[in-house]
Short mmCIF file of C-alpha atoms and ligand atoms in Angstrom, two decimals:
data_model
loop_
_atom_site.label_atom_id
_atom_site.label_comp_id
_atom_site.label_asym_id
_atom_site.label_seq_id
_atom_site.Cartn_x
_atom_site.Cartn_y
_atom_site.Cartn_z
CA MET A 11 11.87 185.40 -34.77
CA ASP A 12 11.17 188.11 -37.36
CA VAL A 13 13.66 190.66 -36.00
CA ARG A 14 17.19 189.93 -34.80
CA THR A 15 17.90 193.08 -32.69
CA ALA A 16 15.13 195.56 -31.75
CA VAL A 17 16.18 198.91 -30.24
CA VAL A 18 13.69 201.07 -28.11
CA LEU A 19 14.73 204.40 -27.52
CA GLY A 20 13.45 205.66 -24.23
CA GLY A 21 12.54 203.60 -21.16
CA SER A 22 9.54 205.10 -19.79
CA VAL A 23 5.89 203.73 -20.07
CA ALA A 24 5.76 203.71 -23.97
CA GLY A 25 9.24 202.34 -24.42
CA LEU A 26 8.72 199.68 -21.80
CA MET A 27 5.50 198.49 -23.36
CA ALA A 28 6.97 198.53 -26.86
CA ALA A 29 9.90 196.52 -25.44
CA ARG A 30 7.45 194.19 -23.80
CA VAL A 31 5.86 193.62 -27.32
CA LEU A 32 9.06 193.26 -29.20
CA SER A 33 10.31 190.55 -26.84
CA ASP A 34 7.89 188.12 -28.52
CA HIS A 35 9.30 188.87 -31.99
CA ALA A 36 12.99 189.69 -31.60
CA GLU A 37 16.24 187.75 -30.51
CA SER A 38 17.06 190.68 -28.47
CA VAL A 39 15.67 193.98 -27.25
CA VAL A 40 17.69 196.70 -26.10
CA VAL A 41 16.18 199.71 -24.39
CA VAL A 42 18.28 202.78 -24.51
CA GLU A 43 17.24 205.51 -21.81
CA ALA A 44 19.30 208.55 -20.70
CA ASP A 45 17.89 208.71 -17.11
CA ASP A 46 18.94 206.81 -14.12
CA LEU A 47 15.74 205.02 -13.62
CA GLU A 48 16.64 203.88 -10.20
CA ALA A 49 17.80 207.28 -8.71
CA GLY A 50 14.21 207.89 -7.51
CA GLY A 51 12.90 211.57 -7.22
CA ALA A 52 12.00 213.81 -10.23
CA ARG A 53 13.40 212.45 -13.34
CA PRO A 54 14.97 214.95 -15.86
CA GLY A 55 13.72 212.96 -19.04
CA ALA A 56 10.25 212.89 -17.68
CA PRO A 57 9.55 215.63 -15.48
CA GLN A 58 5.88 215.06 -15.28
CA SER A 59 6.50 211.84 -13.30
CA VAL A 60 5.73 213.65 -10.10
CA GLN A 61 2.31 214.90 -11.17
CA LEU A 62 -0.76 213.14 -10.66
CA HIS A 63 -0.97 210.04 -12.91
CA ALA A 64 -4.16 208.05 -13.12
CA LEU A 65 -4.16 204.72 -15.12
CA LEU A 66 -7.51 204.67 -17.03
CA ASP A 67 -9.45 201.43 -17.35
CA MET A 68 -8.07 200.64 -20.95
CA GLY A 69 -4.42 201.32 -19.68
CA ARG A 70 -5.07 198.99 -16.85
CA THR A 71 -6.68 196.29 -19.13
CA GLN A 72 -3.56 196.35 -21.56
CA ILE A 73 -1.20 196.42 -18.61
CA GLU A 74 -2.86 193.20 -17.25
CA ARG A 75 -2.67 191.87 -21.02
CA TRP A 76 0.95 192.21 -21.31
CA PHE A 77 1.77 191.62 -17.55
CA PRO A 78 -0.77 189.17 -16.07
CA GLY A 79 -1.10 189.67 -12.41
CA LEU A 80 0.48 193.00 -12.47
CA THR A 81 -2.79 194.71 -11.18
CA ALA A 82 -2.90 192.52 -8.18
CA GLU A 83 0.85 193.19 -7.51
CA LEU A 84 0.27 196.82 -7.69
CA VAL A 85 -2.63 196.69 -5.35
CA ALA A 86 -0.44 194.35 -2.99
CA GLY A 87 2.14 197.02 -3.03
CA GLY A 88 -0.27 199.77 -1.91
CA ALA A 89 -1.76 201.17 -5.26
CA VAL A 90 -5.74 201.60 -4.98
CA ALA A 91 -8.00 200.10 -7.55
CA SER A 92 -11.18 202.13 -7.84
CA ASP A 93 -14.19 200.35 -9.53
CA GLY A 94 -16.28 203.45 -10.21
CA VAL A 95 -18.37 203.24 -6.98
CA ARG A 96 -15.59 205.09 -4.94
CA MET A 97 -15.25 207.67 -7.70
CA ARG A 98 -16.73 211.03 -7.42
CA GLN A 99 -16.92 213.17 -10.74
CA TYR A 100 -17.96 216.65 -10.70
CA VAL A 101 -19.22 218.99 -13.60
CA ASP A 102 -19.57 222.71 -12.68
CA GLY A 103 -20.02 221.42 -9.20
CA ALA A 104 -22.53 219.03 -9.64
CA LEU A 105 -22.06 215.34 -8.56
CA LYS A 106 -22.47 213.07 -11.43
CA VAL A 107 -24.47 209.84 -11.06
CA VAL A 108 -22.13 206.81 -9.87
CA VAL A 109 -21.46 204.00 -12.47
CA PRO A 110 -19.90 200.82 -11.30
CA GLY A 111 -17.18 199.36 -13.54
CA HIS A 112 -14.15 201.37 -15.10
CA GLU A 113 -11.38 200.30 -12.75
CA LEU A 114 -8.73 203.06 -12.43
CA ILE A 115 -5.55 202.64 -10.69
CA GLY A 116 -4.35 205.15 -8.33
CA ALA A 117 -0.47 205.18 -7.65
CA THR A 118 2.34 207.59 -8.00
CA ARG A 119 3.81 207.18 -11.44
CA PRO A 120 7.14 206.22 -10.24
CA PHE A 121 5.63 203.56 -8.38
CA LEU A 122 3.83 202.09 -11.40
CA GLU A 123 6.49 202.67 -13.93
CA ALA A 124 9.13 200.69 -11.58
CA ARG A 125 6.80 197.77 -11.26
CA ILE A 126 6.27 197.82 -15.18
CA ARG A 127 9.97 197.85 -15.71
CA ARG A 128 10.84 195.24 -13.17
CA ARG A 129 8.40 192.95 -15.19
CA VAL A 130 10.09 193.93 -18.61
CA LEU A 131 13.78 193.65 -17.58
CA ALA A 132 12.88 190.33 -15.95
CA LEU A 133 12.41 189.19 -19.72
CA ARG A 134 15.46 186.81 -20.82
CA ASN A 135 15.89 188.80 -24.18
CA VAL A 136 15.49 192.48 -22.95
CA ARG A 137 18.15 194.67 -21.59
CA LEU A 138 18.58 198.39 -20.59
CA VAL A 139 21.43 200.58 -21.80
CA ARG A 140 22.08 203.92 -20.21
CA GLY A 141 22.58 206.51 -22.89
CA ARG A 142 21.15 209.45 -24.81
CA ALA A 143 20.30 208.49 -28.48
CA GLU A 144 21.73 211.04 -30.91
CA GLY A 145 20.64 209.72 -34.26
CA LEU A 146 19.83 206.87 -36.63
CA ARG A 147 22.12 204.70 -38.88
CA PHE A 148 20.64 203.85 -42.34
CA THR A 149 21.53 201.35 -44.80
CA GLY A 150 19.90 201.67 -48.15
CA ARG A 151 16.19 202.31 -47.40
CA ARG A 152 15.96 200.91 -43.93
CA VAL A 153 17.11 201.85 -40.50
CA SER A 154 20.17 199.52 -39.56
CA GLY A 155 21.21 201.26 -36.06
CA VAL A 156 21.06 203.69 -33.40
CA ARG A 157 23.87 206.13 -32.36
CA TYR A 158 23.91 206.94 -28.81
CA LEU A 159 26.23 208.50 -26.18
CA PRO A 160 26.71 206.53 -23.10
CA VAL A 161 25.79 208.15 -19.79
CA GLY A 162 26.39 207.38 -16.20
CA ASP A 163 28.81 204.93 -14.48
CA GLY A 164 31.41 203.80 -16.74
CA ALA A 165 30.57 206.42 -19.57
CA ASP A 166 33.29 208.15 -21.46
CA TRP A 167 32.41 211.82 -20.98
CA ASP A 168 35.57 213.46 -22.32
CA GLY A 169 37.72 211.06 -24.03
CA GLY A 170 37.20 210.71 -27.73
CA SER A 171 33.70 211.17 -29.06
CA GLY A 172 32.30 208.58 -26.39
CA ARG A 173 29.59 207.68 -29.05
CA GLU A 174 28.50 204.17 -29.66
CA CYS A 175 26.34 202.46 -32.34
CA LEU A 176 23.92 199.74 -31.73
CA THR A 177 22.96 197.45 -34.79
CA ALA A 178 19.32 197.13 -35.09
CA ASP A 179 16.77 195.95 -37.64
CA PHE A 180 13.79 197.56 -35.87
CA VAL A 181 13.79 200.85 -33.82
CA VAL A 182 11.01 202.36 -31.81
CA ASP A 183 11.37 205.95 -30.94
CA ALA A 184 9.67 206.36 -27.35
CA THR A 185 11.63 209.34 -26.33
CA GLY A 186 8.48 211.45 -25.44
CA ARG A 187 6.88 214.78 -26.77
CA SER A 188 10.35 216.31 -27.32
CA SER A 189 11.49 213.37 -29.68
CA ARG A 190 14.32 214.33 -32.10
CA LEU A 191 13.14 211.79 -34.69
CA GLY A 192 11.87 214.42 -37.14
CA ALA A 193 15.14 216.15 -37.18
CA TRP A 194 17.04 213.06 -37.53
CA LEU A 195 15.01 211.72 -40.42
CA ASP A 196 15.23 215.35 -41.94
CA LYS A 197 19.06 215.34 -41.72
CA ALA A 198 19.36 212.07 -43.42
CA GLY A 199 17.28 213.09 -46.28
CA TRP A 200 14.02 211.74 -45.29
CA GLN A 201 10.72 213.53 -44.64
CA PRO A 202 9.92 214.55 -40.98
CA PRO A 203 6.38 213.81 -39.93
CA PRO A 204 4.25 216.99 -40.02
CA LEU A 205 4.02 218.17 -36.48
CA GLU A 206 0.57 219.87 -35.39
CA ARG A 207 0.22 221.84 -32.26
CA MET A 208 -2.66 223.22 -30.23
CA HIS A 209 -1.42 225.92 -28.05
CA ILE A 210 -3.15 225.20 -24.46
CA ASP A 211 -1.06 226.78 -22.04
CA LEU A 212 -1.94 224.55 -19.23
CA GLY A 213 -0.55 224.69 -15.77
CA TYR A 214 -0.61 221.80 -13.22
CA ALA A 215 0.29 221.67 -9.48
CA THR A 216 0.49 218.67 -7.58
CA ALA A 217 0.82 217.91 -3.77
CA LEU A 218 0.73 214.76 -1.58
CA PHE A 219 -1.30 214.67 1.72
CA ARG A 220 -1.44 212.14 4.57
CA ARG A 221 -4.83 209.94 4.44
CA GLY A 222 -6.78 209.47 7.41
CA GLU A 223 -10.36 208.70 8.25
CA GLU A 224 -11.92 211.38 5.98
CA LEU A 225 -13.87 210.37 3.06
CA PRO A 226 -13.88 206.65 3.51
CA ASP A 227 -16.18 206.00 0.47
CA VAL A 228 -14.06 208.04 -1.95
CA SER A 229 -10.77 206.98 -3.65
CA VAL A 230 -10.92 209.29 -6.59
CA ALA A 231 -12.45 212.73 -7.13
CA HIS A 232 -12.33 214.79 -10.32
CA SER A 233 -13.78 218.11 -11.21
CA VAL A 234 -14.50 219.57 -14.74
CA GLU A 235 -15.50 223.28 -15.48
CA SER A 236 -17.15 224.59 -18.40
CA PRO A 237 -15.38 227.26 -20.12
CA PRO A 238 -16.27 230.79 -18.70
CA ALA A 239 -18.78 233.37 -20.42
CA PRO A 240 -17.04 236.17 -21.92
CA GLY A 241 -15.21 238.44 -19.62
CA GLN A 242 -15.45 235.85 -16.62
CA PRO A 243 -12.41 234.19 -15.30
CA GLN A 244 -11.83 230.43 -15.84
CA LEU A 245 -12.59 228.51 -12.64
CA ASP A 246 -9.93 226.26 -11.39
CA ALA A 247 -10.47 222.43 -11.83
CA GLY A 248 -8.82 219.72 -9.82
CA ALA A 249 -8.59 216.05 -8.93
CA MET A 250 -7.36 213.67 -6.35
CA ALA A 251 -6.65 210.05 -6.10
CA GLU A 252 -5.74 207.77 -3.28
CA VAL A 253 -2.26 206.44 -3.88
CA GLU A 254 0.28 203.93 -2.32
CA GLY A 255 1.54 204.82 1.13
CA GLY A 256 -1.76 205.93 2.68
CA ARG A 257 -1.66 209.28 0.75
CA TRP A 258 -3.89 211.40 -1.38
CA MET A 259 -2.48 212.96 -4.41
CA ALA A 260 -4.17 216.18 -5.24
CA VAL A 261 -3.72 218.30 -8.43
CA LEU A 262 -4.84 221.84 -9.21
CA VAL A 263 -5.39 222.69 -12.97
CA ALA A 264 -5.78 226.13 -14.61
CA TYR A 265 -4.84 227.77 -17.71
CA ALA A 266 -2.73 230.76 -18.92
CA ASP A 267 -2.31 233.63 -16.53
CA ARG A 268 -4.07 231.67 -13.90
CA ARG A 269 -1.62 228.67 -13.93
CA PRO A 270 -0.90 227.49 -10.42
CA THR A 271 2.55 228.31 -8.58
CA LYS A 272 4.56 226.21 -6.06
CA ASP A 273 3.24 228.29 -3.23
CA PRO A 274 1.60 225.65 -0.60
CA GLU A 275 -0.84 228.08 0.87
CA GLU A 276 -2.05 229.22 -2.48
CA PHE A 277 -2.43 225.40 -3.51
CA VAL A 278 -4.56 224.75 -0.35
CA ALA A 279 -6.54 228.01 -0.78
CA ARG A 280 -7.09 227.32 -4.32
CA CYS A 281 -8.13 223.57 -3.90
CA ALA A 282 -10.58 224.68 -1.18
CA ARG A 283 -12.51 226.77 -3.54
CA VAL A 284 -12.65 223.94 -6.53
CA ARG A 285 -16.15 223.06 -6.96
CA ALA A 286 -15.58 219.38 -6.03
CA ALA A 287 -16.53 218.72 -2.40
CA ALA A 288 -14.39 215.69 -1.89
CA LEU A 289 -11.24 217.77 -2.88
CA ARG A 290 -12.40 220.73 -0.73
CA GLU A 291 -12.81 218.36 2.29
CA MET A 292 -9.44 216.62 1.71
CA VAL A 293 -7.26 219.56 1.48
CA THR A 294 -8.77 221.25 4.48
CA ARG A 295 -8.64 218.35 6.68
CA CYS A 296 -5.27 216.68 5.66
CA GLU A 297 -1.69 217.41 6.30
CA MET A 298 0.43 218.42 3.22
CA LEU A 299 3.50 216.13 2.66
CA GLY A 300 6.40 217.70 0.90
CA ASP A 301 6.44 220.48 -1.64
CA VAL A 302 3.97 221.43 -4.42
CA ALA A 303 5.41 220.41 -7.94
CA VAL A 304 4.27 222.36 -10.70
CA HIS A 305 4.43 221.67 -14.54
CA ARG A 306 3.50 223.49 -17.71
CA VAL A 307 2.13 221.99 -20.89
CA PRO A 308 2.32 224.64 -23.46
CA ASP A 309 0.64 222.60 -26.50
CA SER A 310 -1.12 219.40 -27.31
CA ARG A 311 0.83 217.76 -30.28
CA ARG A 312 0.66 215.01 -32.73
CA ARG A 313 3.09 213.83 -35.36
CA HIS A 314 1.30 212.49 -38.64
CA PHE A 315 3.50 209.71 -39.68
CA TRP A 316 0.58 208.31 -41.63
CA ASP A 317 0.72 211.35 -44.07
CA LEU A 318 4.23 210.42 -45.08
CA ARG A 319 4.93 209.27 -48.56
CA ARG A 320 8.41 207.89 -47.84
CA PHE A 321 9.71 206.38 -44.65
CA PRO A 322 12.39 203.93 -43.88
CA ALA A 323 11.81 200.32 -43.08
CA GLY A 324 12.55 199.03 -39.69
CA LEU A 325 11.28 202.25 -37.82
CA ALA A 326 8.33 203.01 -35.69
CA ALA A 327 7.36 205.61 -32.83
CA ALA A 328 4.97 205.15 -29.90
CA GLY A 329 3.80 207.13 -26.90
CA ASP A 330 4.17 210.95 -26.51
CA ALA A 331 6.75 210.90 -29.34
CA VAL A 332 3.77 210.30 -31.62
CA ALA A 333 0.89 212.38 -29.78
CA SER A 334 0.86 213.97 -26.44
CA PHE A 335 -2.53 215.71 -25.40
CA ASN A 336 -3.91 217.95 -22.50
CA PRO A 337 -3.10 215.59 -19.67
CA VAL A 338 -6.40 216.51 -17.77
CA TYR A 339 -8.23 213.58 -19.64
CA GLY A 340 -5.43 211.12 -18.38
CA GLN A 341 -5.07 209.29 -21.70
CA GLY A 342 -1.26 209.30 -22.19
CA MET A 343 -0.40 205.77 -20.44
CA ALA A 344 -3.60 204.21 -21.83
CA SER A 345 -2.72 205.52 -25.26
CA ALA A 346 0.96 204.23 -25.09
CA SER A 347 -0.37 200.73 -24.01
CA LEU A 348 -2.67 200.90 -27.04
CA HIS A 349 0.16 201.88 -29.27
CA ALA A 350 1.92 198.61 -27.99
CA SER A 351 -1.08 196.65 -29.18
CA CYS A 352 -0.96 198.20 -32.63
CA LEU A 353 2.74 197.30 -32.68
CA SER A 354 1.74 193.66 -31.66
CA ALA A 355 -0.86 193.45 -34.24
CA PHE A 356 1.34 194.76 -37.02
CA LEU A 357 4.14 192.49 -36.01
CA ARG A 358 1.73 189.44 -35.92
CA SER A 359 0.18 190.44 -39.36
CA GLY A 360 3.07 189.21 -41.24
CA ALA A 361 3.76 192.67 -43.09
CA PRO A 362 7.28 192.50 -44.61
CA LEU A 363 9.75 194.05 -42.41
CA ASP A 364 11.92 195.31 -45.19
CA GLU A 365 9.26 197.89 -45.99
CA PRO A 366 8.08 200.79 -44.04
CA ALA A 367 5.71 199.89 -41.03
CA TRP A 368 2.59 201.38 -42.80
CA GLY A 369 0.46 198.85 -41.28
CA TYR A 370 1.49 200.06 -37.80
CA PHE A 371 0.81 203.67 -38.39
CA LYS A 372 -2.45 203.04 -39.97
CA ARG A 373 -3.58 201.23 -36.74
CA LEU A 374 -1.85 203.80 -34.83
CA ARG A 375 -3.65 206.70 -36.23
CA VAL A 376 -7.17 205.32 -34.97
CA VAL A 377 -5.83 205.45 -31.54
CA VAL A 378 -4.20 208.81 -31.74
CA ASP A 379 -7.11 210.49 -33.53
CA ALA A 380 -9.72 209.10 -31.20
CA ALA A 381 -7.79 210.67 -28.33
CA TRP A 382 -7.00 213.87 -30.03
CA GLN A 383 -10.66 214.39 -30.88
CA LEU A 384 -11.62 213.96 -27.30
CA SER A 385 -9.37 216.34 -25.72
CA THR A 386 -9.05 218.96 -28.46
CA LEU A 387 -12.97 219.47 -28.48
CA SER A 388 -12.78 220.45 -24.94
CA ASP A 389 -9.72 222.53 -25.34
CA LEU A 390 -10.96 224.60 -28.06
CA ALA A 391 -13.86 225.77 -26.07
CA GLN A 392 -11.31 227.55 -23.75
CA PRO A 393 -11.26 231.35 -24.60
CA HIS A 394 -7.46 231.45 -24.74
CA VAL A 395 -7.41 228.69 -27.18
CA SER A 396 -7.36 229.88 -30.88
CA GLY A 397 -7.41 226.63 -32.92
CA PRO A 398 -7.15 225.13 -35.18
CA TYR A 399 -10.81 224.28 -35.36
CA PRO A 400 -11.88 221.21 -37.43
CA PRO A 401 -14.80 221.12 -39.68
CA GLY A 402 -18.09 220.89 -37.80
CA TYR A 403 -16.53 222.05 -34.60
CA ARG A 404 -19.44 224.30 -33.55
CA VAL A 405 -22.01 221.54 -33.82
CA ALA A 406 -19.50 219.09 -32.09
CA SER A 407 -18.80 221.47 -29.25
CA TRP A 408 -22.69 222.39 -28.88
CA TYR A 409 -23.67 218.68 -28.82
CA GLY A 410 -20.64 217.80 -26.48
CA SER A 411 -21.75 220.20 -23.79
CA ARG A 412 -25.37 218.81 -24.01
CA LEU A 413 -24.06 215.23 -23.65
CA LEU A 414 -21.76 216.18 -20.65
CA ALA A 415 -24.84 218.10 -18.81
CA ALA A 416 -27.16 214.81 -19.59
CA SER A 417 -24.58 212.48 -18.29
CA ILE A 418 -24.63 214.12 -14.95
CA THR A 419 -28.04 212.38 -14.04
CA ASP A 420 -28.46 209.73 -16.74
CA THR A 421 -26.75 206.62 -15.67
CA GLU A 422 -26.65 205.04 -19.22
CA LEU A 423 -25.31 208.31 -20.86
CA ASN A 424 -22.65 208.55 -18.10
CA ARG A 425 -21.69 204.76 -18.48
CA ARG A 426 -21.16 205.53 -22.29
CA PHE A 427 -19.23 208.78 -21.46
CA LEU A 428 -16.92 206.93 -19.02
CA ASP A 429 -16.40 203.96 -21.74
CA VAL A 430 -15.09 206.70 -24.18
CA ILE A 431 -13.11 208.59 -21.67
CA ASN A 432 -11.58 205.37 -20.42
CA MET A 433 -10.79 204.50 -24.15
CA ARG A 434 -12.82 201.48 -24.05
CA GLU A 435 -14.88 202.74 -26.78
CA HIS A 436 -14.30 205.00 -29.67
CA PRO A 437 -15.84 208.58 -29.34
CA ARG A 438 -17.97 207.72 -32.40
CA LEU A 439 -20.19 206.07 -29.74
CA PHE A 440 -21.49 209.58 -28.67
CA THR A 441 -22.75 210.17 -32.28
CA ARG A 442 -24.57 206.70 -32.59
CA PRO A 443 -28.24 207.30 -32.95
CA GLY A 444 -29.12 205.54 -29.57
CA THR A 445 -26.80 208.15 -27.85
CA VAL A 446 -27.98 211.21 -29.83
CA TRP A 447 -31.54 210.36 -29.22
CA ARG A 448 -31.18 209.69 -25.43
CA VAL A 449 -29.21 213.32 -25.33
CA ALA A 450 -31.88 215.04 -26.86
CA ALA A 451 -34.64 213.41 -24.72
CA ARG A 452 -32.70 214.43 -21.62
CA THR A 453 -32.08 217.82 -22.96
CA LEU A 454 -35.87 218.39 -23.77
CA THR A 455 -36.92 217.18 -20.42
CA SER A 456 -34.79 219.35 -18.38
CA ARG A 457 -35.86 222.37 -20.53
CA ALA A 458 -39.55 221.53 -20.01
CA ARG A 459 -38.85 221.57 -16.10
CA TRP A 460 -37.65 225.02 -16.43
C1 LIG B 693 1.49 217.12 -16.02
C2 LIG B 693 1.09 215.61 -16.69
C3 LIG B 693 0.13 214.77 -16.09
C4 LIG B 693 -0.31 213.64 -16.78
N1 LIG B 693 -1.15 212.75 -16.23
C5 LIG B 693 -1.30 211.68 -16.79
C6 LIG B 693 -2.35 210.72 -16.17
O1 LIG B 693 -2.97 211.16 -15.14
N2 LIG B 693 -2.65 209.57 -16.67
C7 LIG B 693 -1.81 209.22 -17.87
O2 LIG B 693 -2.13 208.25 -18.60
N3 LIG B 693 -0.92 210.10 -18.44
C8 LIG B 693 -0.77 211.15 -17.87
N4 LIG B 693 0.20 212.02 -18.61
C9 LIG B 693 0.88 211.67 -19.74
C10 LIG B 693 2.01 210.63 -19.55
O3 LIG B 693 2.94 211.36 -18.69
C11 LIG B 693 2.60 210.07 -20.97
O4 LIG B 693 1.74 210.14 -21.96
C12 LIG B 693 3.13 208.69 -20.52
O5 LIG B 693 4.40 208.90 -19.62
C13 LIG B 693 3.85 208.26 -21.89
O6 LIG B 693 4.89 208.75 -22.06
P1 LIG B 693 6.09 208.20 -22.98
O7 LIG B 693 6.61 206.91 -22.41
O8 LIG B 693 5.86 208.28 -24.40
O9 LIG B 693 7.13 209.40 -22.83
P2 LIG B 693 7.69 210.05 -21.32
O10 LIG B 693 7.24 209.51 -20.26
O11 LIG B 693 8.02 211.44 -21.49
O12 LIG B 693 9.34 209.32 -21.51
C14 LIG B 693 10.32 209.52 -22.39
C15 LIG B 693 11.40 208.93 -22.02
O13 LIG B 693 12.50 208.91 -23.05
C16 LIG B 693 13.70 209.21 -22.44
N5 LIG B 693 14.64 210.09 -23.41
C17 LIG B 693 14.15 211.07 -24.02
N6 LIG B 693 15.12 211.50 -25.13
C18 LIG B 693 15.99 210.49 -25.06
C19 LIG B 693 17.08 210.23 -25.78
N7 LIG B 693 17.62 210.93 -26.75
N8 LIG B 693 17.82 208.82 -25.60
C20 LIG B 693 17.51 208.17 -24.53
N9 LIG B 693 16.32 208.38 -23.83
C21 LIG B 693 15.58 209.46 -24.11
C22 LIG B 693 13.32 210.14 -21.29
O14 LIG B 693 14.49 210.14 -20.36
C23 LIG B 693 12.12 209.47 -20.89
O15 LIG B 693 12.43 208.48 -19.80
C24 LIG B 693 0.50 213.26 -18.10
C25 LIG B 693 1.28 214.13 -18.61
C26 LIG B 693 1.60 215.39 -18.02
C27 LIG B 693 2.68 216.27 -18.69
#
């Protein structure tokens, strides 16, 4: 074994995937998680869990890689696998051409996470400790442990400091977008990773509905709205997916001062105006179950670990702790699973573990930058988003809107579009000559028709 004890901070999707990978390389893996994961309901440490979470095709592929048979297990438990034929995508109200493939899993996030967790905790060398990580211990130029405050049953709340330390020779921070790793590094005299933020001010509202006989040919529907012309309001976008328990989960998405509220009547009224016929039909025909849950995402953010010059050995970060994007593109869990693959490739590469994990961060950067490029290009076109604009933004934005328009009716372009959206292909597929030529041809043909 390369590692004696690995500690993963955070027991959500990224932490569980990292723990699974580490179990192949460490004698023992300890996952430290602050929340009571078996409690059910909304989790304070991952409040987004109650919102619609679709597992993209690449996420499903990776999860299947690390947990063979899990897709079938999810489906047997009620999750819904959509192969593209039952998927409806709308762009500015126009229904896109159907492309088979791109299998997406529709399930509530707690359902999916519980099944991944069960698989991870069944591994003989992985255990979960309930506690709040509060810092790292360093020995020389490497991490040697984690300080944490036990939480829950048996935790010492008021006697002594109550703090404990876990010895570790490899630590992965997977504590999500509010990770304190930068502050811990800074306090110990290390450089924190530079944090880049793009203000998006996104509002999400999610509700469940009882599924009936309506829309038998649809399992997922998703609408995208182009940014408004100057002076015009941004139109609401929305999505819905069939989930376990014979239910639909629907989400309403809007920005800035149009962010949705918890009001169920407002939710139904606004969904009924979204330019996605399937969503309109569903909310007007089906009964809402429970309350509307809202969530605000102020910014997309990424931490540039790869830009650091000094970093302790035995330390890595994964998932939203590295990068968290506008969730409308549904890339979070697929990204987290690809981070796990980067970790696996790094650990298998034989890189010396008494040096910083540069080989991991180099691989990670490819995944993070691809997802960032995709989500921020669309976000930057929103009138309330003020940058930072990357070089070549205007051309990229113009070309992106042409590609999106052409993919409405061109099956091959929509296949390539979905390959990238599902993280099966790098966004550079969009700028390969074959794709550019096809977009140009489609654009010219549609102009000639006018
Ligand atoms: C509104 C919304 C909708 C989304 N929709 C989708 C979607 O459709 N598809 C998709 O793939 N992704 C989606 N995402 C993204 C997705 O939620 C995350 O990318 C994914 O959960 C991976 O997160 P993570 O494990 O890195 O962090 P999180 O899920 O945020 O988990 C962090 C974990 O760390 C724990 N923790 C935090 N601090 C400490 C500490 N000090 N000590 C111990 N434990 C700690 C927390 O309790 C939590 O369990 C969405 C996100 C949002 C906000």
